[in-house]
C-alpha cells in the first residue's frame, strides 16, 4: 500500500466525518491492477449486516 491505514483515515477524515462502523475499501494503486473483464463486480460482505455490491464498467475501446 502507498499509505498506511492510519494515513488513509487521516486523509479521508479531512474531507468527511468518519463515524464508528464506517468502512474504507481500498483497491490497488493506479497502474498496478487493471480490470480484466468489460464488467467487474466488487462485493463487500459483513456477517449479520449484509452486502454492498458495485459494478465497474470499462469505458471506451
Coordinates of C-alpha atoms in Angstrom, one line a residue:
X1 CA 0.0 0.0 0.0
X2 CA 1.1 3.5 -0.7
X3 CA -0.5 4.9 2.5
X4 CA -0.8 3.1 5.9
X5 CA -4.2 2.6 7.4
X6 CA -3.6 5.5 9.8
X7 CA -2.7 7.8 6.9
X8 CA -5.8 6.8 5.0
X9 CA -8.1 7.5 7.9
X10 CA -6.3 10.9 8.5
X11 CA -6.6 11.9 4.8
X12 CA -10.2 10.8 4.4
X13 CA -11.3 12.5 7.7
X14 CA -10.0 15.8 6.3
X15 CA -12.8 15.6 3.7
X16 CA -15.6 14.0 5.5
X17 CA -16.7 12.9 9.0
X18 CA -15.9 9.3 9.7
X19 CA -18.3 7.6 12.1
X20 CA -18.0 4.3 14.1
X21 CA -18.8 1.5 11.7
X22 CA -17.7 3.3 8.6
X23 CA -15.8 1.2 6.1
X24 CA -12.9 2.2 3.9
X25 CA -12.5 -0.1 1.0
X26 CA -9.1 0.2 -0.8
X27 CA -8.1 -1.1 -4.2
X28 CA -4.7 -1.4 -5.9
X29 CA -2.7 1.6 -6.8
X30 CA -3.1 3.2 -10.3
X31 CA -1.2 1.2 -12.8
X32 CA -0.8 -1.8 -10.6
X33 CA -4.0 -3.7 -11.4
X34 CA -6.3 -3.5 -14.4
X35 CA -9.9 -4.6 -14.9
X36 CA -9.6 -7.8 -16.8
X37 CA -13.3 -8.0 -18.0
X38 CA -15.5 -5.4 -19.6
X39 CA -17.7 -5.5 -16.4
X40 CA -16.1 -6.2 -13.0
X41 CA -18.0 -6.6 -9.7
X42 CA -16.8 -5.9 -6.2
X43 CA -18.8 -7.1 -3.2
X44 CA -18.2 -6.2 0.4
X45 CA -20.0 -8.6 2.8
X46 CA -20.3 -8.3 6.6
X47 CA -21.9 -11.2 8.5
X48 CA -25.1 -10.1 10.2
X49 CA -25.3 -6.8 8.3
X50 CA -25.5 -7.6 4.6
X51 CA -23.6 -7.0 1.3
X52 CA -22.8 -4.0 -0.8
X53 CA -22.1 -4.7 -4.5
X54 CA -20.7 -2.3 -7.0
X55 CA -20.3 -2.9 -10.7
X56 CA -17.5 -1.3 -12.7
X57 CA -17.7 -1.0 -16.4
X58 CA -14.7 -0.1 -18.7
X59 CA -15.1 3.0 -20.8
X60 CA -14.1 3.3 -24.5
X61 CA -12.5 0.7 -26.6

